[in-house]
XYZ file of C-alpha atoms in Angstrom:
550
model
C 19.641 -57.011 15.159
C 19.133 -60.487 16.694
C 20.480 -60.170 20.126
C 17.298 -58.295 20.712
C 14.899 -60.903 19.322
C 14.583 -63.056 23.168
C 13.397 -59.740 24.775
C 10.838 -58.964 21.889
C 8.979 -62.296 21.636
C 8.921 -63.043 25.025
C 5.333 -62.938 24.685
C 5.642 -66.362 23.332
C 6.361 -67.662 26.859
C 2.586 -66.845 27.440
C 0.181 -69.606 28.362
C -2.861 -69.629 25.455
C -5.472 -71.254 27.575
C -8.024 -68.819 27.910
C -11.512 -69.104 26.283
C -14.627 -67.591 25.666
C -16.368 -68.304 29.015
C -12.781 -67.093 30.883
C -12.685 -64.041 28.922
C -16.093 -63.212 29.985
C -15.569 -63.637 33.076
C -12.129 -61.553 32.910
C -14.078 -58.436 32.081
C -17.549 -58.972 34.107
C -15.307 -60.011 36.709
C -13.402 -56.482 36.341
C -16.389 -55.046 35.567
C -18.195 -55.797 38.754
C -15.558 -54.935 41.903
C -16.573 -51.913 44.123
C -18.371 -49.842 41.689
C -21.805 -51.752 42.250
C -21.124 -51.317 46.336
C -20.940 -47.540 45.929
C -21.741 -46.427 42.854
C -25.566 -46.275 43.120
C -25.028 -44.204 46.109
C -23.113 -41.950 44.486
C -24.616 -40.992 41.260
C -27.748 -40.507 42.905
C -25.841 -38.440 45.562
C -25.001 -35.975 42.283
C -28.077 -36.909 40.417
C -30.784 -38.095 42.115
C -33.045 -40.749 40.091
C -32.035 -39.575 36.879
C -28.610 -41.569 37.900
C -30.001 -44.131 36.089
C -29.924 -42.633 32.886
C -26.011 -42.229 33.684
C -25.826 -45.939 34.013
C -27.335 -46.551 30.402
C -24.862 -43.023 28.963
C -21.857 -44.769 30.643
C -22.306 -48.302 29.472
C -23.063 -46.760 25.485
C -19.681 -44.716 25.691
C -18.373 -47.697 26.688
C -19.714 -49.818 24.064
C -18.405 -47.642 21.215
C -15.378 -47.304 22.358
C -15.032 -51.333 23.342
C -15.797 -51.958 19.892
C -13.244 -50.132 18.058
C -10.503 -51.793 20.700
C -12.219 -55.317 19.917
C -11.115 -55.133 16.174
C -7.254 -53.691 17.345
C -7.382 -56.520 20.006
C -8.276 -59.245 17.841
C -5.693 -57.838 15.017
C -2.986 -58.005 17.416
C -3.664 -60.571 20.128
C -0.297 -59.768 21.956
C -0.449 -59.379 26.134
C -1.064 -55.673 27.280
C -2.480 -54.980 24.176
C -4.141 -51.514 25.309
C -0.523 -49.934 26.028
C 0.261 -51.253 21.832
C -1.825 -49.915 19.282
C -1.179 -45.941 20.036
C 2.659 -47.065 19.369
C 1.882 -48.959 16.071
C -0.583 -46.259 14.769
C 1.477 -43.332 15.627
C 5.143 -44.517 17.193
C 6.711 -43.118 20.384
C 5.065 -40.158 21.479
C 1.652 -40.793 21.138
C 1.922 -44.387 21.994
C 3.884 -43.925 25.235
C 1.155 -41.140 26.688
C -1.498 -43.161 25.811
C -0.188 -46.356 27.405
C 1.097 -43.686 30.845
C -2.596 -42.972 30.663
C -3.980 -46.597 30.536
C -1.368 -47.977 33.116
C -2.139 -45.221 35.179
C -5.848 -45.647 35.181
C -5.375 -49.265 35.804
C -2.828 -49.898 38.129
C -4.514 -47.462 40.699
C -7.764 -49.463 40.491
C -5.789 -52.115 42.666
C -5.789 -50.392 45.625
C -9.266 -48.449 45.193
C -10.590 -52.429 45.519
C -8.406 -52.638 48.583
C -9.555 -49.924 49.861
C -13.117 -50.352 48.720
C -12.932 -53.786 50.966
C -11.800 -52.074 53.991
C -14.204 -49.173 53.796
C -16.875 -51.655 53.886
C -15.342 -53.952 56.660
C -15.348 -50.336 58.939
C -19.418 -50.805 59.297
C -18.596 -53.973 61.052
C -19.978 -53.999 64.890
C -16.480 -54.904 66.276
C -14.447 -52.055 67.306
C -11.190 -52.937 65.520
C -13.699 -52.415 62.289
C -15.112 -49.215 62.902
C -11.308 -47.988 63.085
C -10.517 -48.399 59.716
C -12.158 -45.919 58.267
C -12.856 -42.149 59.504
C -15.460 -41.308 57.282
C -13.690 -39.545 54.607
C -10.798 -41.798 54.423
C -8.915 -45.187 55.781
C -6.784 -44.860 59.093
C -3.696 -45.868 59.165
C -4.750 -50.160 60.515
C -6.902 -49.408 57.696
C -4.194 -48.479 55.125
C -2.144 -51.455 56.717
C -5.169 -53.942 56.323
C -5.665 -52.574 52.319
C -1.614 -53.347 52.042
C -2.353 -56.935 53.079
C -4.761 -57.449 50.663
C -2.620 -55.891 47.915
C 0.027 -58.650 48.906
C -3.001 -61.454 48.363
C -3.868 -60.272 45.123
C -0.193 -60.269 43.637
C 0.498 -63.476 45.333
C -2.733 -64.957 43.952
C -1.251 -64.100 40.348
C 2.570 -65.089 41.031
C 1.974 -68.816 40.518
C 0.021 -69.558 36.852
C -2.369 -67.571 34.440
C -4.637 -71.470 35.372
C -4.920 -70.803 38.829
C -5.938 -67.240 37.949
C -8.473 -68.599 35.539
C -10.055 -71.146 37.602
C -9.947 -68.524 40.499
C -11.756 -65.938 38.816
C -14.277 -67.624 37.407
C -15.805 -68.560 40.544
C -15.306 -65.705 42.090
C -17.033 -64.148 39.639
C -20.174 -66.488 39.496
C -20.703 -64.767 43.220
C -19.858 -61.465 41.908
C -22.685 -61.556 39.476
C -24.982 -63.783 41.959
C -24.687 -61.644 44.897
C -25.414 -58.188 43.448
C -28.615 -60.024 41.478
C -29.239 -60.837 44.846
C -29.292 -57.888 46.283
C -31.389 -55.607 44.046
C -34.332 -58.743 44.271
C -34.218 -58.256 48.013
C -34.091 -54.383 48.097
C -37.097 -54.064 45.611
C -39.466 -56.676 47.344
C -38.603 -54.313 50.881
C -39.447 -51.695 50.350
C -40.653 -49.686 46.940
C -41.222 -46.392 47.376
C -42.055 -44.691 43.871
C -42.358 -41.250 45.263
C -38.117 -41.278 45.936
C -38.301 -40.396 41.803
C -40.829 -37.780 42.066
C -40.391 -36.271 45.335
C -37.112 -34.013 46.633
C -36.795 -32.028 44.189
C -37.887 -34.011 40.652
C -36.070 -36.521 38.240
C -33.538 -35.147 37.915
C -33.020 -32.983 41.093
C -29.423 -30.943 39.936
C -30.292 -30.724 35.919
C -28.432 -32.496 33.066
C -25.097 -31.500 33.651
C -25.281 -33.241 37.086
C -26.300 -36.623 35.133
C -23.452 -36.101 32.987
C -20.735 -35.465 36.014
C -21.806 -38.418 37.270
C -20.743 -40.557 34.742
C -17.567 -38.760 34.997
C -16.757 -39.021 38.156
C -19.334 -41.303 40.142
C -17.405 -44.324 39.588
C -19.586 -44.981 36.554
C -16.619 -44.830 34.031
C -14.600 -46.655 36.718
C -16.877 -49.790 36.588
C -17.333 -50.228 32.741
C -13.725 -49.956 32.044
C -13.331 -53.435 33.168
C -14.278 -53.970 29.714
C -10.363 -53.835 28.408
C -9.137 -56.467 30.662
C -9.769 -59.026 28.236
C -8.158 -57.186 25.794
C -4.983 -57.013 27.937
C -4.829 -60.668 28.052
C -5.450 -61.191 24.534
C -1.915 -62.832 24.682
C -3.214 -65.424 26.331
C -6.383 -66.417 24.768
C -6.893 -69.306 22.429
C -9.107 -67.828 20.181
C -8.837 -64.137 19.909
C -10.453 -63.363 16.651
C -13.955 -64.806 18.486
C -13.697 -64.854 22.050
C -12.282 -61.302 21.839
C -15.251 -59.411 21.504
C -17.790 -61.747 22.069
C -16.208 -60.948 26.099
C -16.222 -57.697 25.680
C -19.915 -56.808 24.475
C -21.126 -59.648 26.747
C -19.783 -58.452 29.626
C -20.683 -54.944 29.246
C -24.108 -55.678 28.700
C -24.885 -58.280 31.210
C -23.382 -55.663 33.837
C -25.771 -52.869 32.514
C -28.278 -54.791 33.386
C -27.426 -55.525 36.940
C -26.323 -51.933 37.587
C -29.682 -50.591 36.438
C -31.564 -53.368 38.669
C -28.885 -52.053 41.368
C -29.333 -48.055 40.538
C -33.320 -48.545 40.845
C -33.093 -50.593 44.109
C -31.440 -48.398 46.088
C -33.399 -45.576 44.524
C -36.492 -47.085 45.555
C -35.289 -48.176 48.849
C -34.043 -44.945 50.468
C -35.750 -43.798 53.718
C -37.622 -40.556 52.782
C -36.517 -39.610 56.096
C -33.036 -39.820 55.004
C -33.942 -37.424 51.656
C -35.686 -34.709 54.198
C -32.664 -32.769 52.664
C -32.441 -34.061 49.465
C -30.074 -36.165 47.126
C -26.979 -34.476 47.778
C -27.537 -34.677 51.609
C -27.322 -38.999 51.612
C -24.218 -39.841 53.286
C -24.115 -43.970 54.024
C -20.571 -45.196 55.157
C -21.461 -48.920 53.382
C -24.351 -47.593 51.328
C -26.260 -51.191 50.051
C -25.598 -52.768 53.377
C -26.853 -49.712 55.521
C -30.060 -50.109 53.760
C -30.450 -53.595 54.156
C -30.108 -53.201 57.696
C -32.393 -50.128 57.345
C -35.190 -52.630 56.146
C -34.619 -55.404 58.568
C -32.467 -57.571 55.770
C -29.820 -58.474 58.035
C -29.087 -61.898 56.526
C -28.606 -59.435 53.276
C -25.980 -57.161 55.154
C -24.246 -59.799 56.393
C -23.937 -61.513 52.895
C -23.027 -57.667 51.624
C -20.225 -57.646 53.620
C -18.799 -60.678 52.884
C -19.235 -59.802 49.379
C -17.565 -56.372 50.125
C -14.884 -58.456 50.500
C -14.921 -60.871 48.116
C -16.380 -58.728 44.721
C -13.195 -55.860 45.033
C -10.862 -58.662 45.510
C -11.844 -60.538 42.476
C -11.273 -57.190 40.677
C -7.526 -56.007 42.403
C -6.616 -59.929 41.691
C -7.465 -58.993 37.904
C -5.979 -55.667 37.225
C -3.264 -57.482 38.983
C -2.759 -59.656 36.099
C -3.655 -57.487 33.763
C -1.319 -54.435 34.396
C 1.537 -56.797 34.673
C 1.281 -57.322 31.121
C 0.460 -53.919 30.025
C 4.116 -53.491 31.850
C 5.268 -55.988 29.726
C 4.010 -54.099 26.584
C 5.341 -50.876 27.455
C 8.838 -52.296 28.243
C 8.331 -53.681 24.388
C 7.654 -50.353 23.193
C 11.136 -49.654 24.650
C 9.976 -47.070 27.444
C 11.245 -49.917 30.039
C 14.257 -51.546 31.257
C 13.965 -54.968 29.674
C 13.719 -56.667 32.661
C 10.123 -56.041 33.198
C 9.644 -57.607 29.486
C 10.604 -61.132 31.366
C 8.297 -63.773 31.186
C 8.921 -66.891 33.793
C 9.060 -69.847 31.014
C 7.410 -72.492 33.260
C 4.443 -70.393 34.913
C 4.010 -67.768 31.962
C 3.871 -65.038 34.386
C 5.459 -61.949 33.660
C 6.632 -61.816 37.440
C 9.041 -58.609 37.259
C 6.120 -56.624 36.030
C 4.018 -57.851 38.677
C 6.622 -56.547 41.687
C 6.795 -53.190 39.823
C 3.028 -52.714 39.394
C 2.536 -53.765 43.529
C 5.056 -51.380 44.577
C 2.982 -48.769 42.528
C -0.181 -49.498 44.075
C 1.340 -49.104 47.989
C 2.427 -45.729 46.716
C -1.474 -44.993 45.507
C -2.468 -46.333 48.673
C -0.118 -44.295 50.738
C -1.626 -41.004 48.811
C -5.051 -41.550 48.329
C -6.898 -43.618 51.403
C -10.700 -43.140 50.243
C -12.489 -44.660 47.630
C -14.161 -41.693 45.960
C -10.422 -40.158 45.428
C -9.319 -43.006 43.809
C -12.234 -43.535 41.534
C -12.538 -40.033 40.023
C -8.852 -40.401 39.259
C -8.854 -43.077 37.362
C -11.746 -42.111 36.021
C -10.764 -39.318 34.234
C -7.095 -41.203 33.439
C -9.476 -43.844 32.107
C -11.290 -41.337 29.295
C -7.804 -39.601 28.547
C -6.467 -43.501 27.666
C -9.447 -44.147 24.936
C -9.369 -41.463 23.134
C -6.162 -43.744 21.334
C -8.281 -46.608 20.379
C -10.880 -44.667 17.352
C -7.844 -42.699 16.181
C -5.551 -46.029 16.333
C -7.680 -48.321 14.234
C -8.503 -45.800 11.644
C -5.096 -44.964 11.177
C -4.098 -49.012 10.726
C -7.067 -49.268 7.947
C -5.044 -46.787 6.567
C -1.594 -47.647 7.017
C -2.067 -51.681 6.865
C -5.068 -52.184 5.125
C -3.742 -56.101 4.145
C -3.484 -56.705 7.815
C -5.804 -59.665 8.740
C -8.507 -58.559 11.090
C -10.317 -61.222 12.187
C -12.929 -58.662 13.922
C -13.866 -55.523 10.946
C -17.113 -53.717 11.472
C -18.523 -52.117 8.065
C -19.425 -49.169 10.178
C -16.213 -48.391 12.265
C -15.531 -45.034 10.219
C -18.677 -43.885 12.122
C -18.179 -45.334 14.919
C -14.701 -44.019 15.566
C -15.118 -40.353 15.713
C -18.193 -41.221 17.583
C -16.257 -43.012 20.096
C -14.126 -39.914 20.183
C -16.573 -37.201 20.551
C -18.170 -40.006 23.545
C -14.518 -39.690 25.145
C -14.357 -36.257 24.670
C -17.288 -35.274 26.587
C -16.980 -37.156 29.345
C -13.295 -35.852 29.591
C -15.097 -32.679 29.641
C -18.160 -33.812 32.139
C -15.650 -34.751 34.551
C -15.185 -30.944 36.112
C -12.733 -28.371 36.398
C -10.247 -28.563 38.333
C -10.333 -32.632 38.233
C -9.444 -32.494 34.548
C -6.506 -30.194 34.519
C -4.434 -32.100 37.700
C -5.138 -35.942 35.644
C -3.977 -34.038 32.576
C -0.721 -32.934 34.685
C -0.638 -36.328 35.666
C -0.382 -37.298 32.410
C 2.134 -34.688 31.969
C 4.305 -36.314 34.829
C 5.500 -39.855 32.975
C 7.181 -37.705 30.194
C 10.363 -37.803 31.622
C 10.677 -41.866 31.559
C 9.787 -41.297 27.970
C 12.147 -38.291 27.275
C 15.259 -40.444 29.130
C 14.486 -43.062 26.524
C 13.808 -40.974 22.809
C 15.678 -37.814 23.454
C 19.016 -39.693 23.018
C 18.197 -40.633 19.617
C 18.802 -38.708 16.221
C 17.056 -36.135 15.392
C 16.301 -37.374 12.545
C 14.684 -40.477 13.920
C 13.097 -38.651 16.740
C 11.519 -36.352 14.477
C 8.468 -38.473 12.857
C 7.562 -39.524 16.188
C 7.066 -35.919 17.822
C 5.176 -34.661 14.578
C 3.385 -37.929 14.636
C 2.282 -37.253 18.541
C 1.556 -33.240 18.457
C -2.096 -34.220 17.688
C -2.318 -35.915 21.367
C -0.483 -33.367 23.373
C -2.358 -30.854 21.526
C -5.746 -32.657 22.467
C -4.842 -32.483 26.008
C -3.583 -29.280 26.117
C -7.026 -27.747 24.673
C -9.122 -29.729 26.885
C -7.441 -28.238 29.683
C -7.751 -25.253 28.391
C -11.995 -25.523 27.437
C -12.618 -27.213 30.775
C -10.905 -24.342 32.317
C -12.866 -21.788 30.627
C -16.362 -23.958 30.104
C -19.694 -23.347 32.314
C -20.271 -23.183 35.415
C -21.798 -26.284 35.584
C -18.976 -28.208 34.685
C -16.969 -26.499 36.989
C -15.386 -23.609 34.426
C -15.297 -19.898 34.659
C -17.834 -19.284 32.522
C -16.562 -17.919 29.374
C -18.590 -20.912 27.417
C -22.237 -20.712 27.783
C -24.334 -23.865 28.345
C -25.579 -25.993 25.727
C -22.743 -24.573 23.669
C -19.823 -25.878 25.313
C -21.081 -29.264 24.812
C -20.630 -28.855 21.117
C -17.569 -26.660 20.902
C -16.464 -30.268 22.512
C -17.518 -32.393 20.255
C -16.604 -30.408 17.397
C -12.817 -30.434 19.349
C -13.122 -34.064 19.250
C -13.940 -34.559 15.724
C -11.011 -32.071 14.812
C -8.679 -33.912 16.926
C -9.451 -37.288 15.690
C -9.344 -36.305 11.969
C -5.807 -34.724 12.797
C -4.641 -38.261 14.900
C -5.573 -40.073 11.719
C -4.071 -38.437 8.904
C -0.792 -38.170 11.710
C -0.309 -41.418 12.004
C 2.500 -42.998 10.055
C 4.674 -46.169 8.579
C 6.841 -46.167 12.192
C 9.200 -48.531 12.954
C 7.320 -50.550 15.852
C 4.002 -51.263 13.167
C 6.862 -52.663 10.656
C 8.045 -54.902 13.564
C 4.710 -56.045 14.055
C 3.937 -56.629 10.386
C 6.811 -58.587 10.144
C 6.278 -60.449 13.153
C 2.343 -61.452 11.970
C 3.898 -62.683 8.634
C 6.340 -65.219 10.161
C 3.309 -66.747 12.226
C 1.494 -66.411 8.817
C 4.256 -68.331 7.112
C 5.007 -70.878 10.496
C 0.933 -71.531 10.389
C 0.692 -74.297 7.513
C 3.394 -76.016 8.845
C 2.308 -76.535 12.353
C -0.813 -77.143 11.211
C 0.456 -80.044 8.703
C 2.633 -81.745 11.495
C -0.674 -82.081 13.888
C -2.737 -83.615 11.087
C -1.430 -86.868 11.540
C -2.191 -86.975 15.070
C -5.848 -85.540 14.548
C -6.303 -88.455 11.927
C-alpha cells in the first residue's frame, strides 16, 4: 500500500503562497474575461432591458451555489478541489461525471478567451484584422492567431504559481479598471431612457427570454469564475479565511460592474439601430462599436486593447486552474499517474498543463465563435454544480467530526436551494442545447469505464448504486427539457408556469436521493486519514518554529 503514497500526496509539492488579496483576484480575474465584452450585447439581444434582471438572477444562483463549495473548499484545501468532493461524497461514479462535467466546462473556456480576443481584434481598421473573423466565426489566420495565444497562456503558467500571482493581479487591477471605465464613459454619452420603454417594453420577449439568457448569454459563463479559487485552494495559505472571503467578494464586486455595464450599453444604443428591435442588434465588437458610435474613440481604442488583455488574464487562469483539476482527477484514479506529477522546484503540475493545451486546440479546431463556446460551457457549467449542495450535505452526514473551518447554520436550506437554482437554469438553457451537453457528458464514460469496470463486482457495486442518483438526474432533465414549453425550446407537452415547478420539484427529489446515496467510500477514508496525520504533524511543526518566533 505504500508504493502508491508519492503519487497521492504529490499535492504537497504545491507552493502555499497565495492570500486573500490573490485569491480575489483569482476569481474576479476569472470572473471578468470576455463575458463583460459581449455579454451585455447579448442578453439584451434575447431580452432586451430586462437583461439586467438576468445579471442580478445569475450572480444569486451563483452565490448559493459558491457558498456551499466555500465550506467543501475550505474542508479540503487540496488543488482541483471542484473535480474532489463528488468522489468523497459519493465515490467513483458520481465523482468522475461530475469532475468530466467541471473539466469540461473549464478547460473549453481557454480558447473561448482566445477566441474572444481575436473576434475583437477583427474590428481593427487594418485589413489583416478584419480577416479574422467572418461574422459568425474565426477564419482560419484567425484560428491560427487564437492558437498563439493559447501557447502564451500555458507558457505564462509553465514557470511558477509566483509569477502567475504577481501576473494576475495586475492584470486584473485593469480588468476591473477598464470595464469601470467604460460604463462611466458610455452613460455620460449618451442616455437615452426611452431604449427601456420603447421597442417593444421591458421586457420585449417575456420571462422565459430573461431566464434563457442567463442560460446561455454568457451570463453563467462569467460568474463561474467564482470556483477558480477554489481550484487552487492547494495553494493558498489560509484556506479556512481567504477561501470564501474570495469567493463572495469577487462575485459581488463583478455584479456590480456588470449591472453598470448591462445599463450602459442599454442606454447607449442608437434607436436607429433598435428600428427592428432587440433581437435585430448585431455589433461584431459590441462596447467598442458604440464607443465609436458616440465619438469615444480614445474609449475604442482602450476597448481593444483591453479585448486583448481582459480574455487573456482569464485563459492564463483557467490555465492554471484546470491543470490542477487534472491533477485531482488523476488522484481519483480516472488518470494515468503521470498527469498527478508535480515539478518539485516550480510546483507546477506541468504534465497536466500539456494535456489540458492540447484539449483546448481541439475546442478551438471545433468551435471558432464565441457564442458556441459560451453556451457550451455554460450549460456543462450548471450540470458540474449540481455536485456541490448534494456533496456537502452528504459529508455533514457521513463525517460530521470533520473540521470545517467554513459551516453556515443555514446550509440545509441553502443546499437544495442551490439545487433547485442549478436545476432551472439547466432547464432555461433550451432544448436541443441541453440534451447534446448532456451527451457530452455521456461521452467521458468510457475513460471512466476502462478504469472501474476491471474491478470486482463487489467493489464496483457501491459506487454504481452510489452514482444512479446523478445519471438518473441527467437522464430526466433530458427527458423534461425535451418535452417542456415552447418557450424553452420543448414540444410542448408541459404547459408554462408549470414546467418551472415540475423542475424544481425534480431538483429537490434528486438532491434528497444524492444525499441519502452517498456513502463511507474508500477515497473519503483516504482523505480522513490523510487530514488526521496533518492533524497529528500540526503541534509538532508548530513547536519546532516557536523558538524561532521567540
Amino acid at each position: 500500500m505504500s508504493a502508491p503514497e508519492p503519487t497521492k500526496r504529490s499535492d504537497q509539492n504545491y507552493r502555499r503562497s497565495l492570500g486573500t488579496i490573490s485569491l480575489t483576484a483569482v476569481g474576479l480575474g476569472s470572473i471578468i474575461g470576455s463575458g463583460w465584452l459581449f455579454g451585455a450585447a447579448r442578453a439584451a439581444k434575447l431580452a432586451g432591458p430586462a437583461a439586467t434582471l438576468a445579471w442580478v438572477i445569475g450572480a444569486a444562483v451563483a452565490l448559493v451555489i459558491a457558498l456551499t463549495y466555500s465550506e467543501l473548499g475550505s474542508m479540503f484545501p487540496k488543488a482541483g478541489g471542484m473535480v474532489r468532493y463528488g468522489q468523497y461524497s459519493h465515490g467513483s461514479l458520481a465523482g468522475y461525471l461530475a469532475a468530466w462535467a467541471n473539466w469540461i466546462a473549464i478547460v473549453s473556456v481557454i480558447p473561448g478567451e482566445a477566441t474572444a480576443s481575436v473576434q475583437y481584434m477583427s474590428s481593427w481598421s487594418f485589413g489583416w484584422a478584419k480577416a479574422l473573423y467572418d461574422g459568425q466565426e474565426l477564419t482560419g489566420s484567425g484560428v491560427a492567431l487564437a492558437s498563439v495565444l493559447l501557447i502564451v497562456y500555458f507558457v505564462l503558467n509553465w514557470f511558477a504559481i509566483s509569477l502567475f500571482a504577481k501576473t494576475n493581479t495586475a492584470i486584473t487591477v485593469f480588468k476591473v479598471v477598464v470595464p469601470a471605465l467604460t460604463a462611466g464613459a458610455l452613460l455620460m454619452s449618451h442616455f437615452d431612457t426611452h431604449n427601456l420603454q420603447d421597442h417593444g417594453g421591458f421586457a420585449p420577449n417575456g420571462w422565459s427570454a430573461v431566464f434563457t439568457a442567463v442560460a446561455t448569454s454568457g451570463i453563467v459563463w462569467a460568474y463561474n469564475g467564482f470556483q477558480s479559487p477554489l481550484n487552487l485552494a492547494g495553494e493558498a495559505r489560509n484556506p479556512g479565511k481567504s477561501l470564501p472571503k474570495a469567493v463572495i467578494t469577487s462575485i459581488l464586486i463583478a455584479l456590480v460592474i456588470y449591472i453598470a455595464l448591462q445599463l450602459a450599453f442599454l442606454l447607449a444604443v442608437p434607436s436607429g439601430d433598435l428600428a427592428h428591435g432587440w433581437g435585430s442588434i448585431n455589433y461584431k465588437s459590441p462596447l467598442a462599436d458604440l464607443a465609436l458610435a458616440w465619438g469615444l474613440n480614445w474609449l475604442a481604442m482602450v476597448l481593444y486593447a483591453d479585448a486583448f488583455i481582459s480574455p487573456s488574464g482569464t485563459g492564463m487562469i483557467y490555465a492554471a486552474t484546470t491543470s490542477r483539476m487534472i491533477h485531482g482527477v488523476q488522484e481519483n484514479g480516472h488518470l494515468p499517474s503521470i498527469f498527478g506529477r508535480v515539478d518539485p522546484k516550480t510546483g507546477i503540475p506541468r504534465p497536466a498543463l500539456l494535456l489540458n493545451l492540447f484539449i483546448a486546440f481541439l475546442f478551438l479546431a471545433v468551435f471558432r465563435g464565441w457564442g458556441s463556446l459560451a453556451s457550451i460551457v455554460s450549460v456543462a457549467t450548471v450540470i458540474s454544480y449540481i455536485t456541490g449542495p448534494v456533496a456537502v450535505m452528504s459529508l455533514r452526514r457521513l463525517a460530521p467530526e470533520l473540521p470545517r473551518p467554513v459551516k453556515l447554520k443555514a446550509m440545509p436550506i441553502i443546499a437544495p436551494v442551490a439545487m433547485v437554482f442549478g436545476s432551472l437554469v439547466l432547464y432555461w438553457a433550451k432544448w436541443p442545447l441541453t440534451g447534446k451537453v448532456i451527451v457530452l457528458m455521456a461521452a467521458g464514460l468510457p475513460i471512466w469505464a476502462w478504469y472501474e469496470l476491471r474491478k470486482p463486482w463487489a467493489v464496483l457495486k457501491p459506487h454504481l448504486l452510489a452514482g444512479c442518483w446523478m445519471v438518473g438526474y441527467l437522464l430526466v432533465m433530458a427527458g423534461v427539457s425535451w418535452a417542456g414549453s415552447a418557450d424553452y425550446g420543448g414540444h410542448g407537452y408541459l404547459p408554462e408556469g408549470w414546467d418551472l415547478l415540475i423542475v424544481a420539484a425534480i431538483g429537490l427529489a434528486f438532491y434528497y436521493w444524492g444525499v441519502r446515496s452517498s456513502w463511507q467510500n474508500p477515497s473519503l477514508a483516504e482523505v480522513r486519514e490523510e487530514m488526521a496525520a496533518e492533524s497529528a504533524a500540526a503541534p509538532a511543526t508548530a513547536d519546532e518554529a516557536a523558538p524561532v518566533a521567540g
